[in-house]
Coordinates of C-alpha atoms in Angstrom, one line a residue:
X507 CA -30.0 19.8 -8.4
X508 CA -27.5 20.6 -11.0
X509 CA -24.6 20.2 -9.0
X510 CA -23.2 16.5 -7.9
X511 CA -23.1 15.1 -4.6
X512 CA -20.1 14.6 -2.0
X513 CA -19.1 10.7 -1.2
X514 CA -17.5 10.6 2.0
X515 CA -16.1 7.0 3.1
X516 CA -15.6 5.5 6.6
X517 CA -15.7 2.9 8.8
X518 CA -18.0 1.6 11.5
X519 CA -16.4 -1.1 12.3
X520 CA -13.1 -2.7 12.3
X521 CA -10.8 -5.8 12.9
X522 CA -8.9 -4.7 16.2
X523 CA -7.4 -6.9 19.4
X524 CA -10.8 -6.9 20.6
X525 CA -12.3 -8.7 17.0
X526 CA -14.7 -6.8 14.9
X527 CA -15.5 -3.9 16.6
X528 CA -18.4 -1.4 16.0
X529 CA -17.9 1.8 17.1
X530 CA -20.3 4.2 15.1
X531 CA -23.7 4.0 17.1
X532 CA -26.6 4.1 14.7
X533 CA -28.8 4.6 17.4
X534 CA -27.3 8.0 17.5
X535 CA -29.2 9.3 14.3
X536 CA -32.0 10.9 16.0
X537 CA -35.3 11.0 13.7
X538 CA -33.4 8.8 10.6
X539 CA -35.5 6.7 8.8
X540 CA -33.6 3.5 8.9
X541 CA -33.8 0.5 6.0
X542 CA -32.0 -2.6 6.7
X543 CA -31.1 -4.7 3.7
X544 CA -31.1 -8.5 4.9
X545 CA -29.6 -11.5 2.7
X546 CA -26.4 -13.8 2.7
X547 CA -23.4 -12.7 0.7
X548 CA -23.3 -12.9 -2.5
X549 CA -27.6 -11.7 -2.5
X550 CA -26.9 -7.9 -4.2
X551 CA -26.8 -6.2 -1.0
X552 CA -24.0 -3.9 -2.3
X553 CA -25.1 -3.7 -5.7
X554 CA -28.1 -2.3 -4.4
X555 CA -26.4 0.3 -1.8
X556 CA -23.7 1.7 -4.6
X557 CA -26.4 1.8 -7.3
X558 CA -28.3 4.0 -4.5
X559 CA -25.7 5.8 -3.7
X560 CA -24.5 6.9 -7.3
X561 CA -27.6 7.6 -8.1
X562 CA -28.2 10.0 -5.2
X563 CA -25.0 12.3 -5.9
X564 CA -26.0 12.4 -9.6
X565 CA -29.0 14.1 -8.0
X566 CA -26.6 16.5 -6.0
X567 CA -26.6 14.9 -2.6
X568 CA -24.3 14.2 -0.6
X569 CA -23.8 10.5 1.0
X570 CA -21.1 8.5 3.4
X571 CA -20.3 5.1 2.2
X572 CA -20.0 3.2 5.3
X573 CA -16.8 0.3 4.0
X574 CA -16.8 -3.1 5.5
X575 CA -13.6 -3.8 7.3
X576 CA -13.1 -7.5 6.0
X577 CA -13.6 -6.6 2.2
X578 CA -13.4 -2.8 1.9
X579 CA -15.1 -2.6 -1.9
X580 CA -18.3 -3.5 0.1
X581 CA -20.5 -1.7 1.8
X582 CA -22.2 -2.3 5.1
X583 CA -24.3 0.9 5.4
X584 CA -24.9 4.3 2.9
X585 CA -26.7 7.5 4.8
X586 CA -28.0 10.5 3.2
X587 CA -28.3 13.1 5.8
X588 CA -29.5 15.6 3.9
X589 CA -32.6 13.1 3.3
X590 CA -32.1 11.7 6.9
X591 CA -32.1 8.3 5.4
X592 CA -29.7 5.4 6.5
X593 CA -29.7 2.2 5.1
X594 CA -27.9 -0.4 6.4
X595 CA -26.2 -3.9 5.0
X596 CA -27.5 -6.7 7.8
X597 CA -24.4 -8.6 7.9
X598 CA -24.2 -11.9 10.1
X599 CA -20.5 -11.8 10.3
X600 CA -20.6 -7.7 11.2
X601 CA -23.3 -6.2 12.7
X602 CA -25.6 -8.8 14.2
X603 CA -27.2 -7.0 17.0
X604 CA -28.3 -4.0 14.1
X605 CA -31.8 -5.5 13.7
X606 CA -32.3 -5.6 17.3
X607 CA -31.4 -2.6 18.2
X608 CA -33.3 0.1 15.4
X609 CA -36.7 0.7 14.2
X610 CA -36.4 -0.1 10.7
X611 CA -38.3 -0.8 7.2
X612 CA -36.9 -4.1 6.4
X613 CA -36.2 -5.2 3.0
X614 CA -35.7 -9.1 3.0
X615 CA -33.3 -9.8 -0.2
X616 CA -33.4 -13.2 0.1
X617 CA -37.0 -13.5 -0.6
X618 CA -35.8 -14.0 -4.1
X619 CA -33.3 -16.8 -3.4
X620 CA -34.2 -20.0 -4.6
X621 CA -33.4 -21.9 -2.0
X622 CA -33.7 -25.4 -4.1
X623 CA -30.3 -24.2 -6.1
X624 CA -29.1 -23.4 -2.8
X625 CA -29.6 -27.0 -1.0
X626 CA -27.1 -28.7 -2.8
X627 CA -24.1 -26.1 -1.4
X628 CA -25.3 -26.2 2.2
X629 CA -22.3 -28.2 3.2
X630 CA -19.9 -26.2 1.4
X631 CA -21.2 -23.0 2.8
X632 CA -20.7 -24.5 6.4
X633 CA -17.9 -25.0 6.0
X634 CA -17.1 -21.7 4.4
X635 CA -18.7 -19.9 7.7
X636 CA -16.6 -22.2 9.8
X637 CA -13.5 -21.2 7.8
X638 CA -14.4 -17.6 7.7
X639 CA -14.8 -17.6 11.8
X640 CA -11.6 -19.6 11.8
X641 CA -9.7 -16.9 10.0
X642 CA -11.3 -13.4 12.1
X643 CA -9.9 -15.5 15.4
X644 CA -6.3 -15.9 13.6
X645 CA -6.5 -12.1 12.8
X646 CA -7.7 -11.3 16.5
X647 CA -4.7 -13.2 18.0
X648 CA -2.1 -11.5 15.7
X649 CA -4.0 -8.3 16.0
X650 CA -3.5 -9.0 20.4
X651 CA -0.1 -9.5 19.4
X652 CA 0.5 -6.2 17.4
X653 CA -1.9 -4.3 20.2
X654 CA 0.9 -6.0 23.1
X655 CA 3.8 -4.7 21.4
X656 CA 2.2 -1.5 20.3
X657 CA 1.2 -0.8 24.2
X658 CA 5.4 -2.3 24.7
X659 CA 6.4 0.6 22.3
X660 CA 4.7 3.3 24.0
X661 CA 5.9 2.1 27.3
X662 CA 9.3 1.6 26.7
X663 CA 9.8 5.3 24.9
X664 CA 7.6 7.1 27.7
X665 CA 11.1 8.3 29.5
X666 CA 12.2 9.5 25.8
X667 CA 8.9 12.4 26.4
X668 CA 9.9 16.0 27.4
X669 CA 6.8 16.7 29.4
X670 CA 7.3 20.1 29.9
X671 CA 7.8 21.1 26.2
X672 CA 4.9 18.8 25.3
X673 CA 2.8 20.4 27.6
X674 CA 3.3 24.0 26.1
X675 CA 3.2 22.6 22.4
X676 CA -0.2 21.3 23.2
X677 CA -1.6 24.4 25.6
X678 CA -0.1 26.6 22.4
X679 CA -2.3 24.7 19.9
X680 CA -5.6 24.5 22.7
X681 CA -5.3 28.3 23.1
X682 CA -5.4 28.8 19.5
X683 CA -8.4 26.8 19.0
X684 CA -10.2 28.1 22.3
X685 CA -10.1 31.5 20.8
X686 CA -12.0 30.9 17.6
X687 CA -14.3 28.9 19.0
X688 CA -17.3 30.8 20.5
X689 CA -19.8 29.0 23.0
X690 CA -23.3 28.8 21.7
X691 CA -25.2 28.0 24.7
X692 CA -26.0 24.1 24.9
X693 CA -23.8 21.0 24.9
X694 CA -22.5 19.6 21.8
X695 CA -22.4 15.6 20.7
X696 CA -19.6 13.7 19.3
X697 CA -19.8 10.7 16.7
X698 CA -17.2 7.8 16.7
X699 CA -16.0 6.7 13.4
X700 CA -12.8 4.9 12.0
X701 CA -11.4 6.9 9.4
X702 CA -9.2 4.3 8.5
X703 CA -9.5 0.6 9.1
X704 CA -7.8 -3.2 9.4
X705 CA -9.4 -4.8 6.5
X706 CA -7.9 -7.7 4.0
X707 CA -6.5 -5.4 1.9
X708 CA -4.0 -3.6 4.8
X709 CA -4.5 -0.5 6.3
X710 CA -7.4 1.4 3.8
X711 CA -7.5 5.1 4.7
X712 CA -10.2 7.4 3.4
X713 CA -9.5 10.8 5.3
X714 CA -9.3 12.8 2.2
X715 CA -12.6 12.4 1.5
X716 CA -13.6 13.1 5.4
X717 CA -11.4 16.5 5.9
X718 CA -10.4 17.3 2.2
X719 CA -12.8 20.1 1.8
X720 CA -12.5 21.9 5.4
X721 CA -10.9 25.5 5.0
X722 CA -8.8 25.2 8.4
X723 CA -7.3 22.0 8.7
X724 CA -4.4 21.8 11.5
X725 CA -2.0 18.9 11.1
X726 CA -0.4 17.4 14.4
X727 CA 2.7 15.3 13.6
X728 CA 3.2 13.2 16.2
X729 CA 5.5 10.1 16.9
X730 CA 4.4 7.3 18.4
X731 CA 7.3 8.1 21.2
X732 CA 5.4 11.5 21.9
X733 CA 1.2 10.8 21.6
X734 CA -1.3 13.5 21.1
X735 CA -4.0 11.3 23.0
X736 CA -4.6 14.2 25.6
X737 CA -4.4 17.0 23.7
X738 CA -7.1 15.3 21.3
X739 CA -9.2 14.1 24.1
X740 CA -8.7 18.1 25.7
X741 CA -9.8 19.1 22.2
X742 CA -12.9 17.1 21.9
X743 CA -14.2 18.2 25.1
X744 CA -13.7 21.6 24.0
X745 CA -16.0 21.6 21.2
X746 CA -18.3 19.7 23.0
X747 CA -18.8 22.0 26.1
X748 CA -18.8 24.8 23.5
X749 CA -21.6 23.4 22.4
X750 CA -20.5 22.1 18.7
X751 CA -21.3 18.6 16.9
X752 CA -18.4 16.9 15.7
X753 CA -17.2 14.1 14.3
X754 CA -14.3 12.2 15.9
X755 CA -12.2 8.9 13.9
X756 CA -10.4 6.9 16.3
X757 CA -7.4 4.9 15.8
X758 CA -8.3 1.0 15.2
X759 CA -5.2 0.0 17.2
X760 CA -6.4 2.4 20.5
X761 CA -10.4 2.5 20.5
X762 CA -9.7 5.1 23.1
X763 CA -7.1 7.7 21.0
X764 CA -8.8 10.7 18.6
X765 CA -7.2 11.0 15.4
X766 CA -9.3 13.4 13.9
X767 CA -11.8 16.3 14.9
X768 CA -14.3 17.4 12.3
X769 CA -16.5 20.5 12.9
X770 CA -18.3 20.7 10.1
X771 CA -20.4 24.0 11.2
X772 CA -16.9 25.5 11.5
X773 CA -15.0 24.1 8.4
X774 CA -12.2 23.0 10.6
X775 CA -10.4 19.7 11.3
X776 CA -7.2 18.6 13.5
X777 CA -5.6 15.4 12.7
X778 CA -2.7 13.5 13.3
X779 CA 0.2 12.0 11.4
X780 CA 2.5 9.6 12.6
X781 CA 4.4 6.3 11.4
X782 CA 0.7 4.1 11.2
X783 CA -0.8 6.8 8.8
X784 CA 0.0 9.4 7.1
X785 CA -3.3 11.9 5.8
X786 CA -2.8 12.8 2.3
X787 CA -4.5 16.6 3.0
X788 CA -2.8 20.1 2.7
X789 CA -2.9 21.7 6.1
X790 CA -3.3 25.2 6.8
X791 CA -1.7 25.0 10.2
X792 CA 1.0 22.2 11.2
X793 CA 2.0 21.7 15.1
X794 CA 5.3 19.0 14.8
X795 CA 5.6 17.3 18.5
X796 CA 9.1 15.9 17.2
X797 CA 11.0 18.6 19.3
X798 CA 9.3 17.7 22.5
X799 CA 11.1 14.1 22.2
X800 CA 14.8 13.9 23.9
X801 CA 17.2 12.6 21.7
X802 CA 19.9 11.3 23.7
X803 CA 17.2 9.5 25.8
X804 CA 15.8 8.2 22.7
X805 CA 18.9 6.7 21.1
X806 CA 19.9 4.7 24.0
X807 CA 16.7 2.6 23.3
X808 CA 16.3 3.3 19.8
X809 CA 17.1 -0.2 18.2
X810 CA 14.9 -2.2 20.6
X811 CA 11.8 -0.2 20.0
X812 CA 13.1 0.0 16.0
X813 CA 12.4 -3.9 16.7
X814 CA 9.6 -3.6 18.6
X815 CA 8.0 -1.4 15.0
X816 CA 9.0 -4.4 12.6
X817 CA 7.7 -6.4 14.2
X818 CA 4.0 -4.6 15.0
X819 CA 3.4 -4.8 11.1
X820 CA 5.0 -7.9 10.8
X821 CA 2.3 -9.2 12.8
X822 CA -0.4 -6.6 11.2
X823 CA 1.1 -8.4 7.9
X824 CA -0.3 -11.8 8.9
X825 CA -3.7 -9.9 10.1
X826 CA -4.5 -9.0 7.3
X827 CA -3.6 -12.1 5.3
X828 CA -5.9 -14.1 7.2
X829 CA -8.6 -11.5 7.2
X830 CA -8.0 -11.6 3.1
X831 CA -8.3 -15.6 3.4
X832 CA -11.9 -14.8 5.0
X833 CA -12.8 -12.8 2.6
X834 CA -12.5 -15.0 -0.1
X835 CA -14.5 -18.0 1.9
X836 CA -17.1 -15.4 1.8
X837 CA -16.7 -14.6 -1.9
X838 CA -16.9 -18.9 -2.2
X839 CA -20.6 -18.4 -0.3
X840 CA -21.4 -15.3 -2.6
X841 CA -20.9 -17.2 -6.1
X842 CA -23.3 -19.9 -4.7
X843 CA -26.2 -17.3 -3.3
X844 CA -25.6 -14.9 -6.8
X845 CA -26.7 -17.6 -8.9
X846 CA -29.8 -18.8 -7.3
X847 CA -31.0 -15.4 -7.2
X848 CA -33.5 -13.7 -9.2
X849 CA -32.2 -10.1 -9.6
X850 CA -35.5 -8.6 -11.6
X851 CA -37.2 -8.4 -9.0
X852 CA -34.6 -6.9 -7.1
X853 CA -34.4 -4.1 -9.4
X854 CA -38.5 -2.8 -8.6
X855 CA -37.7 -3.1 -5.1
X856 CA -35.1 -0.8 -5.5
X857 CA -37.0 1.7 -8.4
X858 CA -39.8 1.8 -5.3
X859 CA -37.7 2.2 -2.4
X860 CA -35.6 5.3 -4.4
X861 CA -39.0 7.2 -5.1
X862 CA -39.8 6.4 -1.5
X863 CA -37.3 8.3 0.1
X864 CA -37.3 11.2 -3.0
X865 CA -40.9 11.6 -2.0
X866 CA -42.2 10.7 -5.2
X867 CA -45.5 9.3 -6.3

């Protein structure tokens, strides 16, 4: 192919109320032929997954970087769909239940650790681990914290809602979208993704590189006083019974709210802007849910929930410190594994593996 590839970046997982939470389903790629890269940090897992993937779009495909939530510049799974190949980081922090659950070639990277230069460290990288669990549970209490005042928020400004003239913004945008959107006689799928993500570096949002190149992108700007949770929800159904595959991104701070719709077999996207995030794309259509918000109502309560905001990401703030703190326990374990590694042999496994899935001989 002449022409380069796409990268598109998401999340499967990432640090919520609930801990590390998973919420692509890899079991959902019918007919992919999985690889799982085993090994402890620090054992080229990453190096080998970028290398792929770079080397796959020079070729002209496209590829999704799956980002891990602690570190982001990591990786913890690259698919190539037009190849129908997913290979997947096996991370003992992350995803422990991958192995289990998928039929998969396994490539074992720390066949070529030598575990005599690791011996010496094993106390040090205990206690790393320990340190590293330590600092998720910190982030998982101040992430309850932020979820408690987050659910306070929406509670407290409900009254604030015209229902009526939210109700006829959203049926207005529904109509529109029911009326370009032919049924084509079977029932659609939906895949769960985070488009952005809690990780140790703040909030790391990627959505430009998820919507940036549909043709009909509708924009809803919501507040966090008026929610477009049911109209999204309404919207995903919609495709679904119409028999379209999508892909929906959830918020990390509401498992259960869409914030964005991809039909890729339509070029179109809806998704939502609000005072968490804010998508750097160009919209075609924008739907502003402001005027469905009473005012008066609003400012009677206005510096109580402005409090109730400061201090959400106050306590996201201190999240994602500690999550950052893990990260560099784990980058402690990494340095030790990295240098009792013998990387040469690394590289033929991944020179084989790459002709494997191009179908060379």
């Amino acid at each position: 192919m002449d022409n380069l590839g796409n990268i598109k970046h998401v999340f499967a997982s990432s640090n919520t109320h609930l801990g590390i939470y998973q919420i692509f389903n890899f079991g959902c790629l019918k007919n992919t032929k999985f690889y799982i890269l085993k090994g402890g940090p620090g054992t080229g897992k990453t190096v080998f997954l970028k290398k792929l993937g770079t080397e796959l779009v020079d070729s002209g495909q496209n590829v999704t970087y799956y980002h891990n939530t602690i570190n982001p510049d990591f990786l913890d799974a690259v698919y190539v769909p037009n190849l129908n190949v997913m290979f997947i980081s096996y991370n003992l922090v992350i995803n422990k239940d991958i192995p289990t659950t998928l039929f998969a070639t396994i490539i074992d990277l720390d066949e070529f650790l030598d575990e005599h230069k690791i011996l010496p460290h094993k106390d040090a990288i205990i206690n790393s681990y320990n340190i590293v669990d330590r600092c998720l549970t910190h982030a998982r209490f101040y992430l309850e914290s932020a979820n408690a005042i987050y659910r306070n928020y929406l509670f407290t400004t409900e009254p604030c809602i015209k229902q009526d003239a939210k109700l006829k913004y959203e049926n207005a945008l529904f109509k529109t979208l029911s009326g370009i959107v032919s049924d084509v006689n079977k029932i659609g799928t939906a895949q769960y993704f985070y488009g952005y993500a809690v990780t140790g570096d703040g909030l790391v949002d990627n959505l430009h590189t998820i919507i940036g190149k549909s043709k009909n992108i509708y924009l809803v700007k919501e507040t966090l006083v008026c929610s477009s949770k049911q109209l999204m929800k309404r919207i995903c159904d919609l495709f679904i019974y119409r028999g379209y595959d999508i892909e929906c991104y959830v918020s990390p701070f509401d498992n259960e709210k869409i914030e964005d719709i991809i039909v890729k077999d339509l070029s179109l996207a809806i998704t939502i802007s609000n005072l968490v995030r804010k998508p750097k794309v160009f919209p075609t259509d924008i739907y502003d849910f402001i005027h469905c918000v009473d005012d008066e109502t609003f400012d009677i309560i206005s510096l109580p929930v402005e409090k109730d905001f400061k201090l959400f990401n106050s306590l996201l703030d201190k999240a994602y410190l500690y999550i950052s703190n893990a990260n560099k326990n784990l980058e402690n374990i990494r340095i030790y594994y990295n240098a009792a590694m013998d990387l040469s042999n690394i590289d033929q496994i991944y020179e084989t593996t790459l002709k494997e899935i191009l179908g060379y001989d």
